[in-house]
XYZ file of C-alpha atoms in Angstrom:
748
model
C 64.044 77.710 -0.323
C 59.935 77.597 -1.185
C 59.613 75.660 1.955
C 61.434 77.717 4.133
C 59.458 80.886 3.076
C 56.234 78.802 3.721
C 57.682 77.658 7.233
C 58.496 81.386 7.957
C 54.882 82.803 6.641
C 53.130 80.134 8.740
C 55.260 81.280 11.857
C 54.559 85.203 10.820
C 50.720 84.027 10.904
C 51.017 82.598 14.285
C 53.223 84.992 16.144
C 52.183 88.038 14.762
C 52.157 90.266 18.120
C 54.618 90.323 21.137
C 52.151 88.347 23.389
C 51.806 85.778 20.883
C 54.996 84.335 22.275
C 53.197 83.134 25.396
C 51.501 80.909 22.925
C 54.786 79.144 22.083
C 54.254 76.183 24.837
C 50.827 75.707 23.513
C 52.021 75.528 19.611
C 54.917 73.238 20.451
C 52.330 70.684 22.323
C 49.750 71.083 19.303
C 52.784 70.252 17.059
C 54.094 67.485 18.932
C 50.374 65.909 19.262
C 49.760 66.340 15.558
C 53.500 64.789 14.846
C 52.380 61.790 17.176
C 49.092 61.254 15.431
C 50.822 61.598 12.183
C 53.561 58.997 13.520
C 50.769 56.661 14.621
C 48.918 56.780 11.256
C 52.392 56.257 9.304
C 53.001 53.085 11.592
C 49.576 51.583 11.140
C 49.772 52.355 7.241
C 53.265 51.066 7.281
C 52.056 47.648 8.849
C 49.214 47.541 6.671
C 51.231 47.926 3.492
C 53.791 45.451 4.667
C 50.951 42.777 5.165
C 49.505 43.513 1.794
C 53.044 43.290 0.315
C 53.892 40.198 2.190
C 50.338 38.630 1.104
C 50.843 39.746 -2.454
C 54.383 38.172 -2.359
C 52.613 35.053 -1.389
C 49.930 35.103 -3.600
C 52.506 35.799 -6.632
C 54.190 32.669 -5.492
C 51.215 30.435 -5.072
C 50.315 31.489 -8.496
C 53.600 30.853 -10.086
C 53.345 27.461 -8.850
C 49.616 26.957 -9.986
C 50.865 27.870 -13.570
C 53.943 25.928 -13.375
C 51.329 22.767 -12.488
C 49.123 23.589 -15.338
C 51.920 23.772 -17.894
C 53.175 20.244 -16.579
C 49.859 18.716 -16.993
C 49.260 20.287 -20.345
C 52.449 19.015 -21.588
C 51.467 15.499 -20.295
C 47.962 15.508 -21.934
C 49.848 16.790 -25.274
C 52.292 13.862 -24.805
C 49.347 11.465 -24.231
C 47.828 12.414 -27.201
C 50.566 12.095 -29.321
C 51.386 8.629 -27.901
C 47.746 7.704 -28.340
C 47.795 8.196 -32.167
C 50.481 5.472 -32.148
C 48.704 3.304 -30.130
C 45.312 3.015 -32.027
C 45.454 1.620 -35.866
C 43.905 3.899 -38.347
C 43.865 7.004 -35.800
C 44.346 9.440 -38.388
C 41.225 8.126 -40.329
C 39.154 8.090 -36.933
C 40.497 11.390 -36.058
C 39.471 12.822 -39.347
C 35.821 11.504 -39.032
C 35.675 12.780 -35.621
C 36.659 16.278 -36.579
C 34.249 16.274 -39.460
C 31.404 14.981 -37.224
C 32.204 17.550 -34.828
C 32.123 20.431 -37.395
C 28.986 18.968 -38.783
C 27.245 19.376 -35.042
C 28.900 22.921 -34.677
C 27.558 24.028 -38.045
C 23.913 22.334 -37.291
C 23.893 24.386 -34.146
C 25.089 27.169 -35.084
C 22.769 27.357 -37.975
C 19.917 26.711 -35.616
C 20.870 29.395 -33.370
C 21.027 31.777 -36.393
C 17.935 30.776 -37.492
C 16.042 31.334 -34.140
C 18.077 34.506 -32.981
C 15.418 36.945 -34.201
C 12.489 35.133 -32.622
C 14.665 34.880 -29.264
C 15.284 38.519 -29.610
C 11.800 39.479 -29.967
C 10.626 37.422 -26.807
C 13.489 39.201 -24.750
C 12.280 42.658 -26.174
C 8.929 41.555 -24.964
C 9.898 40.898 -21.600
C 11.830 43.985 -21.361
C 8.462 46.099 -22.522
C 6.502 44.330 -19.459
C 9.536 45.478 -17.094
C 9.316 48.926 -18.534
C 5.617 49.145 -16.944
C 7.028 47.680 -13.554
C 10.608 49.127 -13.431
C 10.477 48.924 -9.507
C 10.015 45.369 -9.882
C 11.480 43.990 -13.019
C 10.045 40.574 -12.412
C 11.400 39.319 -15.869
C 15.199 40.576 -15.344
C 16.694 37.038 -14.507
C 15.038 35.473 -17.485
C 15.896 38.257 -19.826
C 19.575 38.096 -18.485
C 19.805 34.430 -19.104
C 18.282 34.544 -22.747
C 20.577 37.561 -23.480
C 23.647 36.148 -22.332
C 22.722 33.186 -24.550
C 22.475 35.466 -27.590
C 25.626 37.339 -26.937
C 27.411 33.993 -26.542
C 26.084 32.868 -29.847
C 27.110 36.437 -31.446
C 30.754 36.165 -29.988
C 31.028 32.318 -31.354
C 29.677 33.247 -34.798
C 31.997 36.377 -34.798
C 35.018 34.243 -33.552
C 34.654 31.468 -36.019
C 34.558 33.830 -38.927
C 37.459 35.704 -37.593
C 39.173 32.334 -37.486
C 38.160 31.356 -40.921
C 40.077 31.875 -44.088
C 37.394 33.950 -45.685
C 36.312 36.569 -43.572
C 34.261 38.379 -46.426
C 30.865 37.492 -44.536
C 31.969 39.272 -41.351
C 30.460 42.732 -42.306
C 27.385 40.937 -42.837
C 26.984 39.132 -39.972
C 27.920 42.183 -37.827
C 24.652 43.857 -39.283
C 22.796 40.990 -38.522
C 23.767 41.126 -34.919
C 22.996 45.390 -34.679
C 19.592 44.937 -33.038
C 21.364 42.827 -30.333
C 23.421 45.602 -29.206
C 20.187 48.042 -28.935
C 18.460 45.158 -26.751
C 21.951 45.006 -24.550
C 21.575 48.677 -24.150
C 17.904 48.750 -23.182
C 18.688 45.730 -20.454
C 21.808 47.795 -19.024
C 19.213 50.740 -18.706
C 17.202 48.346 -16.724
C 20.052 47.114 -14.893
C 21.657 50.636 -14.204
C 18.031 51.866 -12.962
C 17.879 49.408 -10.367
C 21.525 49.747 -9.420
C 21.005 53.508 -8.743
C 17.976 52.904 -6.657
C 19.554 49.973 -4.263
C 18.727 52.244 -1.322
C 15.154 53.197 -2.085
C 14.652 49.392 -3.115
C 15.949 48.103 0.206
C 13.859 50.641 2.327
C 10.908 49.754 0.400
C 11.360 46.235 1.285
C 11.685 44.989 -2.019
C 14.122 42.460 -1.572
C 13.365 40.309 -4.403
C 14.731 42.968 -6.691
C 17.777 43.258 -5.039
C 18.545 39.565 -4.785
C 17.733 39.114 -8.592
C 20.157 42.116 -9.420
C 22.728 40.634 -7.278
C 22.827 37.119 -8.730
C 23.004 38.808 -12.299
C 25.933 41.011 -11.352
C 27.498 37.991 -9.453
C 27.047 36.084 -12.598
C 28.520 38.568 -14.752
C 31.361 38.744 -12.702
C 32.082 35.119 -12.833
C 31.846 35.460 -16.451
C 34.417 38.206 -16.653
C 36.699 36.414 -14.511
C 36.623 33.401 -17.096
C 37.321 35.716 -19.687
C 40.166 37.084 -17.943
C 41.773 33.758 -17.418
C 40.882 32.719 -20.916
C 42.731 35.862 -22.354
C 45.732 35.000 -19.962
C 45.940 31.531 -20.976
C 45.697 32.450 -24.826
C 48.255 35.076 -24.235
C 50.654 32.371 -22.668
C 49.945 29.293 -24.407
C 48.260 30.297 -27.464
C 49.096 27.107 -29.577
C 48.080 24.777 -26.747
C 45.235 26.670 -25.806
C 43.453 26.499 -29.466
C 43.497 22.698 -29.145
C 40.767 22.837 -26.390
C 37.028 23.685 -27.343
C 36.214 24.738 -23.990
C 39.043 27.582 -23.879
C 37.721 28.936 -27.180
C 33.773 28.749 -26.109
C 31.782 31.220 -24.236
C 32.164 34.742 -23.868
C 35.218 36.313 -25.565
C 34.923 40.189 -23.993
C 34.749 41.806 -20.546
C 31.508 43.218 -19.657
C 32.359 45.154 -16.576
C 28.919 44.571 -15.021
C 30.573 44.717 -11.122
C 32.162 47.783 -11.988
C 29.270 49.378 -13.522
C 27.330 48.594 -10.456
C 29.843 50.244 -8.155
C 29.647 53.362 -10.429
C 26.206 53.279 -10.015
C 26.343 53.357 -6.121
C 28.879 56.088 -6.451
C 26.696 58.219 -9.053
C 23.621 57.894 -6.477
C 25.714 59.256 -3.738
C 27.462 61.806 -5.885
C 23.850 63.187 -6.557
C 23.011 63.397 -3.360
C 25.973 65.250 -2.194
C 25.520 67.564 -5.427
C 21.893 68.366 -3.975
C 23.415 68.930 -0.511
C 25.667 71.477 -1.845
C 23.036 74.222 -2.444
C 21.526 73.584 0.664
C 24.798 73.988 2.623
C 25.526 77.230 0.740
C 22.111 78.632 1.792
C 22.281 77.124 5.314
C 25.987 76.424 6.769
C 25.093 75.908 10.314
C 22.554 73.075 9.361
C 25.393 70.574 7.824
C 24.580 67.760 10.381
C 20.793 67.935 9.179
C 21.841 68.532 5.436
C 23.782 65.333 5.659
C 21.591 62.959 7.598
C 21.061 60.919 4.455
C 24.561 59.961 4.326
C 24.540 57.971 7.600
C 20.628 56.929 6.772
C 22.149 55.274 3.695
C 25.243 53.285 5.421
C 22.278 52.188 7.961
C 19.996 50.691 5.554
C 22.853 49.085 3.902
C 24.135 47.582 7.183
C 20.709 46.364 8.558
C 18.668 45.695 5.182
C 21.328 45.052 2.418
C 24.202 43.014 3.674
C 22.340 39.737 3.867
C 20.796 40.259 0.243
C 24.416 40.484 -1.348
C 27.291 38.023 -1.831
C 29.440 37.914 1.236
C 32.709 37.964 -0.803
C 31.508 41.435 -1.937
C 31.698 42.910 1.631
C 29.025 45.288 0.439
C 28.676 47.445 3.559
C 32.596 47.901 3.355
C 32.305 48.831 -0.333
C 29.424 51.208 0.331
C 31.411 52.831 3.441
C 34.532 53.354 1.142
C 33.006 55.004 -1.494
C 30.678 57.109 0.502
C 33.518 57.863 2.796
C 35.657 59.133 -0.292
C 33.161 61.250 -1.609
C 32.596 62.711 1.888
C 36.156 63.613 1.897
C 36.064 64.795 -1.942
C 33.021 67.154 -1.012
C 34.429 68.652 2.001
C 38.055 69.284 0.574
C 36.298 70.899 -2.479
C 34.504 73.145 -0.306
C 37.426 74.289 2.034
C 39.810 74.594 -0.919
C 36.981 77.308 -2.448
C 38.703 80.697 -1.925
C 34.916 82.209 -1.900
C 34.190 80.124 1.130
C 32.556 82.222 3.869
C 33.832 81.798 7.444
C 30.379 80.351 8.662
C 30.869 77.506 5.932
C 34.362 76.866 7.213
C 33.292 76.871 10.793
C 30.518 74.198 10.286
C 33.276 71.886 8.527
C 35.752 72.385 10.932
C 32.974 71.143 13.873
C 31.410 68.337 11.359
C 34.820 66.481 11.366
C 34.318 65.215 14.993
C 30.717 64.800 14.338
C 31.387 62.606 11.429
C 33.712 60.184 13.251
C 31.417 59.761 16.127
C 28.309 59.070 13.645
C 30.628 56.652 11.755
C 31.469 54.767 15.002
C 27.776 54.273 15.770
C 27.930 52.295 12.657
C 30.779 50.302 13.562
C 33.845 51.887 11.849
C 36.919 53.368 13.828
C 38.500 56.355 12.625
C 41.695 54.508 11.508
C 39.290 52.175 9.168
C 38.165 55.286 7.134
C 41.015 56.471 4.998
C 41.678 59.012 3.892
C 41.068 61.485 6.737
C 37.779 63.109 6.278
C 39.642 66.397 6.124
C 43.256 65.330 5.364
C 44.105 66.270 9.075
C 43.903 69.866 8.061
C 41.645 70.561 11.305
C 44.586 73.009 12.869
C 45.411 74.529 9.610
C 41.574 74.847 9.041
C 41.056 76.900 12.528
C 43.918 79.165 11.441
C 42.469 79.669 7.753
C 39.073 80.440 9.623
C 40.515 83.073 11.508
C 41.945 84.502 8.514
C 38.637 84.269 6.411
C 37.254 86.438 9.177
C 40.185 88.820 9.020
C 39.926 88.959 5.422
C 36.160 89.808 5.428
C 36.609 92.400 8.133
C 39.426 94.157 6.127
C 37.436 94.014 2.761
C 34.280 95.648 4.759
C 36.559 98.234 6.119
C 38.196 98.924 2.877
C 34.655 99.301 1.095
C 33.276 101.450 3.732
C 36.437 103.910 3.893
C 36.332 103.850 0.047
C 32.636 104.900 0.201
C 33.549 107.650 2.916
C 36.882 108.753 0.936
C 34.685 109.290 -2.213
C 32.201 111.293 -0.637
C 34.395 113.327 1.651
C 36.735 114.319 -1.596
C 33.570 114.943 -3.799
C 32.047 117.081 -1.308
C 28.864 114.990 -1.180
C 26.381 116.823 1.202
C 23.808 113.970 1.009
C 26.375 111.539 3.098
C 26.110 113.508 6.243
C 23.015 112.624 8.545
C 21.935 114.103 11.966
C 21.712 111.854 14.532
C 19.014 111.757 17.460
C 20.748 114.670 19.135
C 20.824 116.563 15.996
C 24.567 116.327 15.621
C 26.140 115.738 11.927
C 27.311 112.457 11.592
C 28.426 109.931 8.549
C 26.497 107.026 7.177
C 28.946 104.327 7.708
C 30.012 104.658 11.248
C 27.075 102.543 12.629
C 27.631 99.990 9.878
C 31.238 99.674 10.550
C 30.794 99.016 14.363
C 27.774 96.463 13.733
C 29.914 94.455 11.125
C 32.633 94.340 13.679
C 30.341 93.007 16.394
C 29.083 90.509 13.622
C 32.508 89.405 12.719
C 33.426 89.137 16.632
C 30.549 86.723 16.873
C 31.513 84.548 14.245
C 34.731 84.301 15.505
C 33.303 83.241 18.933
C 31.099 80.682 17.488
C 34.265 78.793 16.734
C 34.503 78.047 20.371
C 38.110 78.707 20.217
C 39.575 81.704 22.362
C 42.625 81.869 19.976
C 40.666 82.525 16.959
C 38.569 85.142 18.693
C 41.753 86.591 19.913
C 43.638 86.588 16.822
C 40.244 88.320 14.887
C 40.442 91.069 17.810
C 44.000 91.587 17.262
C 43.415 92.403 13.418
C 40.528 94.653 14.372
C 42.262 96.816 16.580
C 44.846 96.945 13.920
C 42.260 98.008 11.628
C 40.760 100.334 13.530
C 44.039 102.189 14.600
C 44.573 102.461 10.741
C 41.408 103.982 10.048
C 42.125 106.458 12.603
C 45.492 107.585 10.692
C 43.762 107.384 7.169
C 41.107 109.938 8.538
C 43.745 112.303 10.099
C 45.674 112.061 6.560
C 42.516 112.645 4.618
C 41.492 115.568 6.576
C 45.105 117.098 6.077
C 45.261 116.507 2.428
C 41.626 118.165 2.083
C 42.221 120.914 4.150
C 45.438 122.002 2.572
C 43.625 122.581 -0.735
C 42.168 125.581 0.832
C 45.115 126.880 2.585
C 46.977 128.531 -0.375
C 46.012 132.350 -0.799
C 45.035 131.469 -4.546
C 43.192 128.594 -3.787
C 39.036 128.151 -5.030
C 36.940 128.406 -1.930
C 34.114 126.532 -3.690
C 33.126 123.420 -1.590
C 34.619 124.997 1.614
C 31.414 125.003 3.524
C 30.805 121.421 2.628
C 34.195 120.555 4.017
C 33.890 122.163 7.399
C 30.329 120.390 7.866
C 32.621 117.019 7.029
C 35.267 117.926 9.563
C 32.267 118.283 12.105
C 30.660 115.056 11.083
C 34.038 113.118 11.037
C 34.835 114.786 14.567
C 31.322 113.729 16.067
C 31.996 110.093 14.754
C 35.227 109.930 16.558
C 33.814 111.079 19.892
C 30.776 108.935 19.351
C 32.806 105.680 19.465
C 34.050 106.814 23.173
C 30.998 108.708 24.330
C 30.103 106.792 27.583
C 27.709 108.440 30.144
C 26.648 105.206 32.211
C 24.325 107.363 34.162
C 22.140 107.926 31.363
C 22.588 104.203 30.319
C 24.534 105.502 27.156
C 27.587 103.865 26.042
C 29.926 104.368 23.478
C 30.638 102.025 20.224
C 34.120 101.116 21.751
C 32.912 100.364 25.258
C 29.896 98.082 23.991
C 32.419 96.449 21.650
C 34.743 95.481 24.804
C 31.753 94.006 26.639
C 30.933 92.072 23.680
C 34.195 90.518 23.117
C 35.495 90.207 26.805
C 33.286 86.916 27.234
C 34.765 85.112 24.196
C 38.559 85.482 25.162
C 40.717 84.575 28.015
C 41.468 86.682 31.132
C 44.978 87.197 30.218
C 43.949 88.620 26.993
C 41.551 90.917 28.145
C 44.350 92.474 30.278
C 46.289 92.942 27.065
C 42.982 94.065 25.193
C 42.322 96.747 27.874
C 45.453 98.401 26.945
C 44.573 98.092 23.013
C 41.347 99.543 23.895
C 42.584 102.629 25.918
C 45.091 103.219 23.046
C 42.123 103.511 20.547
C 40.063 105.481 23.035
C 42.889 107.983 23.020
C 43.381 107.813 19.213
C 39.614 108.631 18.529
C 39.851 111.728 21.043
C 42.855 112.458 19.132
C 41.345 112.322 15.664
C 38.288 114.310 16.530
C 40.283 117.230 18.201
C 42.528 117.041 14.863
C 39.327 117.490 12.843
C 38.499 120.533 15.207
C 42.141 121.749 14.686
C 41.781 121.553 10.931
C 38.429 123.444 11.019
C 39.862 126.282 13.056
C 43.295 126.075 10.791
C 40.890 126.733 7.792
C 39.176 129.719 9.444
C 42.568 131.475 10.019
C 43.596 130.715 6.409
C 40.280 131.665 4.782
C 38.552 134.346 6.753
C 41.349 135.815 8.495
C 44.135 136.040 5.854
C 43.842 139.741 5.495
C 43.234 140.745 9.041
C 46.182 138.380 10.239
C 48.545 140.197 7.946
C 47.638 143.749 8.992
C 48.268 143.073 12.941
C 51.217 145.177 14.297
C 51.192 147.334 11.057
C 50.520 150.869 10.713
C 46.679 149.706 10.120
C 46.569 147.801 13.125
C 46.137 151.275 15.260
C 43.380 152.250 13.349
C 41.253 149.024 12.236
C 39.342 146.910 14.443
C 40.915 143.542 13.313
C 40.352 141.969 16.637
C 36.736 142.705 16.605
C 35.893 141.223 13.032
C 37.648 138.103 14.165
C 35.563 137.499 17.434
C 32.420 138.353 15.423
C 33.495 135.575 13.011
C 34.021 133.487 15.758
C 30.838 134.116 17.205
C 29.130 133.489 13.765
C 30.814 130.144 13.474
C 29.942 128.839 17.007
C 26.333 129.992 16.618
C 26.111 127.896 13.384
C 27.819 124.862 14.345
C 26.840 124.576 18.021
C 23.797 122.533 17.458
C 25.368 120.007 15.152
C 28.819 119.619 17.431
C 28.749 117.050 20.002
C 28.710 118.717 23.137
C 31.879 117.349 24.555
C 33.549 119.066 21.548
C 32.405 122.558 22.022
C 34.519 123.510 24.626
C 37.598 122.162 22.502
C 36.245 124.177 19.577
C 36.497 127.363 21.481
C 39.577 126.683 23.179
C 41.075 125.858 19.759
C 39.945 128.924 18.474
C 41.457 130.865 21.362
C 44.858 129.124 21.371
C 45.087 129.528 17.361
C 44.095 133.279 17.676
C 46.685 133.749 20.264
C 49.595 131.941 18.465
C 48.854 133.685 15.190
C 48.605 137.049 17.356
C 51.829 136.512 18.933
C 53.363 135.404 15.583
C 52.173 138.507 13.990
C 55.610 140.419 14.960
C 56.968 138.811 11.675
C 54.490 140.453 9.713
C 55.843 142.831 7.011
C 55.871 146.165 8.196
C 55.456 145.165 11.680
C 57.258 147.545 13.789
C 56.736 149.390 17.529
C 57.795 152.522 18.046
C 58.534 154.412 21.148
C 55.940 157.086 20.191
C 53.124 154.565 19.083
C 50.540 153.850 21.522
C 50.823 150.300 21.159
C 50.364 149.486 24.684
C 46.808 150.693 24.806
C 45.978 148.791 21.339
C 47.121 145.829 22.946
C 45.104 145.980 25.966
C 41.920 146.882 23.512
C 42.699 143.480 21.636
C 42.789 141.303 24.787
C 39.864 142.971 26.307
C 37.892 142.391 23.015
C 39.091 138.933 22.802
C 38.099 138.397 26.764
C 34.483 139.767 25.778
C 34.105 137.236 23.306
C 35.517 134.028 25.438
C 34.161 135.164 28.650
C 30.890 133.586 28.173
C 32.232 129.940 27.599
C 32.972 127.707 30.723
C 36.831 127.392 30.040
C 37.415 131.362 30.276
C 39.582 131.275 33.185
C 41.683 128.839 31.462
C 41.993 130.879 28.109
C 42.637 134.114 30.500
C 45.519 132.429 31.941
C 47.103 131.485 28.647
C 46.510 135.060 27.296
C 48.698 136.294 30.316
C 51.596 135.779 27.672
C 50.583 138.878 25.732
C 51.613 141.037 28.740
C 54.980 139.520 28.388
C 55.372 140.578 25.035
C 54.216 144.282 25.844
C 56.983 144.121 28.593
C 59.530 143.245 26.234
C 58.468 145.942 23.670
C 58.459 148.560 26.646
C 61.520 147.769 28.559
C 64.710 149.795 27.791
C 67.376 147.738 26.279
C 68.749 147.034 29.618
C 65.760 146.053 31.197
C 64.795 143.671 28.495
C 67.125 141.103 29.509
C 65.312 141.116 33.213
C 62.185 140.837 31.426
C 63.315 137.934 28.787
C 64.441 136.187 32.257
C 60.976 136.442 33.840
C 59.423 135.405 30.731
C 61.480 132.263 30.266
C 61.222 131.141 33.919
C 57.463 131.112 33.311
C 57.362 129.711 30.107
C 60.217 127.171 29.722
C 59.463 126.497 26.339
C 59.932 130.030 24.843
C 61.518 129.849 21.563
C 64.562 132.093 21.172
C 63.429 132.581 17.447
C 60.544 134.470 18.157
C 62.083 136.543 21.105
C 64.506 137.712 18.286
C 61.470 138.339 16.198
C 60.246 140.618 18.707
C 63.388 142.430 19.594
C 63.870 143.205 15.968
C 60.339 144.838 15.839
C 61.255 147.242 18.370
C 62.243 150.656 16.541
C 65.656 150.773 18.757
C 66.549 147.319 18.001
C 70.612 146.857 18.046
C 72.619 143.886 17.875
C 74.083 144.107 21.698
C 70.424 143.750 22.576
C 69.912 140.374 21.102
C 73.438 139.697 22.212
C 72.759 140.365 25.793
C 69.518 138.348 25.703
C 71.218 135.381 23.992
C 73.863 135.603 26.722
C 71.229 135.340 29.544
C 69.725 132.679 27.828
C 72.862 130.516 28.336
C 73.330 131.065 31.821
C 69.692 130.584 32.818
C 68.751 126.717 33.353
C 64.928 126.028 33.289
C 63.504 122.525 34.066
C 61.345 121.263 31.518
C 57.770 120.890 32.281
C 54.360 120.355 30.608
C 54.235 122.293 27.443
C 52.700 125.629 27.125
C 51.068 127.743 24.519
C 54.489 129.232 24.084
C 55.538 125.651 22.434
C 53.479 126.279 19.519
C 54.883 129.828 18.943
C 58.073 129.096 16.682
């Protein structure tokens, strides 16, 4: 199930949008290509593994035959020894005398070695001190190695003899006697390690003598370790027989591992170089090729200057290449598996893979020779991850900016607003957001892959749409707090300032004035990304940009609408409730409202984007008209035949027109206010004539709501059920074709 979910998740990432279905042929060919590459590698690997297995089986067979031959020869020797004892007269006595003589010589030799041990050790220490003064050349290193090897063999023989003796009480004393040797061996090992860690610099300095001396020491130690291994195998397989041969029991007894330490030193030297490169790569990801130049320089030095100085059987260039390649693989994999890896670093690594193999080819290595693959064949996966890194970065930036905006908006922080070059209210984060989007688009474009840029743009479109929706919701939530009659009015003005600033932000995104050489953020963003994507994607992106453009305009208009709603909810709460009541005839409610409008328009015209001023005025006019018409439901609203309501309606309309006529959209506003005439006619008409008025009203305004018509009829002092019944009967008879929404769609 886990594998199924993993595959499903990968498909979801690849096919996130309907237009991604067009990528299926490309994805299919890409998967087939990768499968063919994997199959080819598997075939090569299988062939190599088969050859290695066959070679290993042949070697095992040869080894088994050799072991059997040795066993047979040793059995023959043992048989000859036994037969010789019967052929020679007095052989037991001769053998005893011979053993006594050999033991005497061994004791004499051991005594001499022990007596001269300290003196030889001092000589070695003096030689090491001389080499300390010239550590780059170490002229005494071969002599030190020879003498030290002799002393180590003496110690091993002495300890071996006392361990095989019946009395082992002096073993601790002997161990203490040889303690100084361990310190000298460690001193010597430091010299060898220093030389091994600096092989590349030594070759570059043309210090061939030091390199050759080091190689001789390591080669000699390698032979010694092989001898020890063979001896241990012989003693393990033929313990009784092997104990009779002096040649088997003499010489070194322990593996010293100089060859392994030598190869480890090469690895540590390279690892140190990689560690130094890590910080440089972190600071300058675009300079990875320059940062890793030492890698190819080292291998070139080995190929040209070191191969001739080392034993051929070591295949030193191959050994160096394997070590360096594995470290390169591990170093890159560690970087790409780092969850904090940034998109520029990921892109640099993706581009590096191809460059790496080109450079290695110049050194004579083909890609199949270098295993494992430097990026484990994850290039396509990394491209997808690179895209996701950019998307993640965009999401994190947008979240941080919107969180800052939300806190500033809900806390009513006035210092979070600024005035732009035109004096309009603006938020501080809008410019930063579009700069970030441009930067991340360029980062995606630097990949050189249109699919990466397109995937990032898809995510950006979704993020921008989401941001529009979040602003609308936040505006609604904060405005609602002031809509209640008991709401505290503290912070209202700052909220209104914020609504203007947010509305200006939305318009700034789409404010194009090509004649003045001014383009909105969205158009500039579109021009930036169009050079990075395919022509086909541009067509789809144009639709997305169009939707975003509409969304910004809608969001800006929504802020203005909320601003107007707050005016009516807070400033006109009492004035609206008195319309069409008894107070209506004596009060000047319409005049007070238009005066308040004039104050708001005067206060905010200079800080409101010029394209929103007309929308602001139109929203004021529409909201006033809708609220005015809905006042027929006010408590106490009643139209009596004897009341001068016709003149009052006329006075209200003229008062409203007196305010709105100074604005460019007055003709449109005047046309909408014609509905007041139909309201007056419905109130003036007699019971029979009201049906004809309703029919004319309905034909003019197809979305006239019956619920409102019923409220109008009920507000007449001569209302009866038959009047409403006749109107409803006419409504069922009249068929009106639907058209664009009119102002009556808002009057419920």
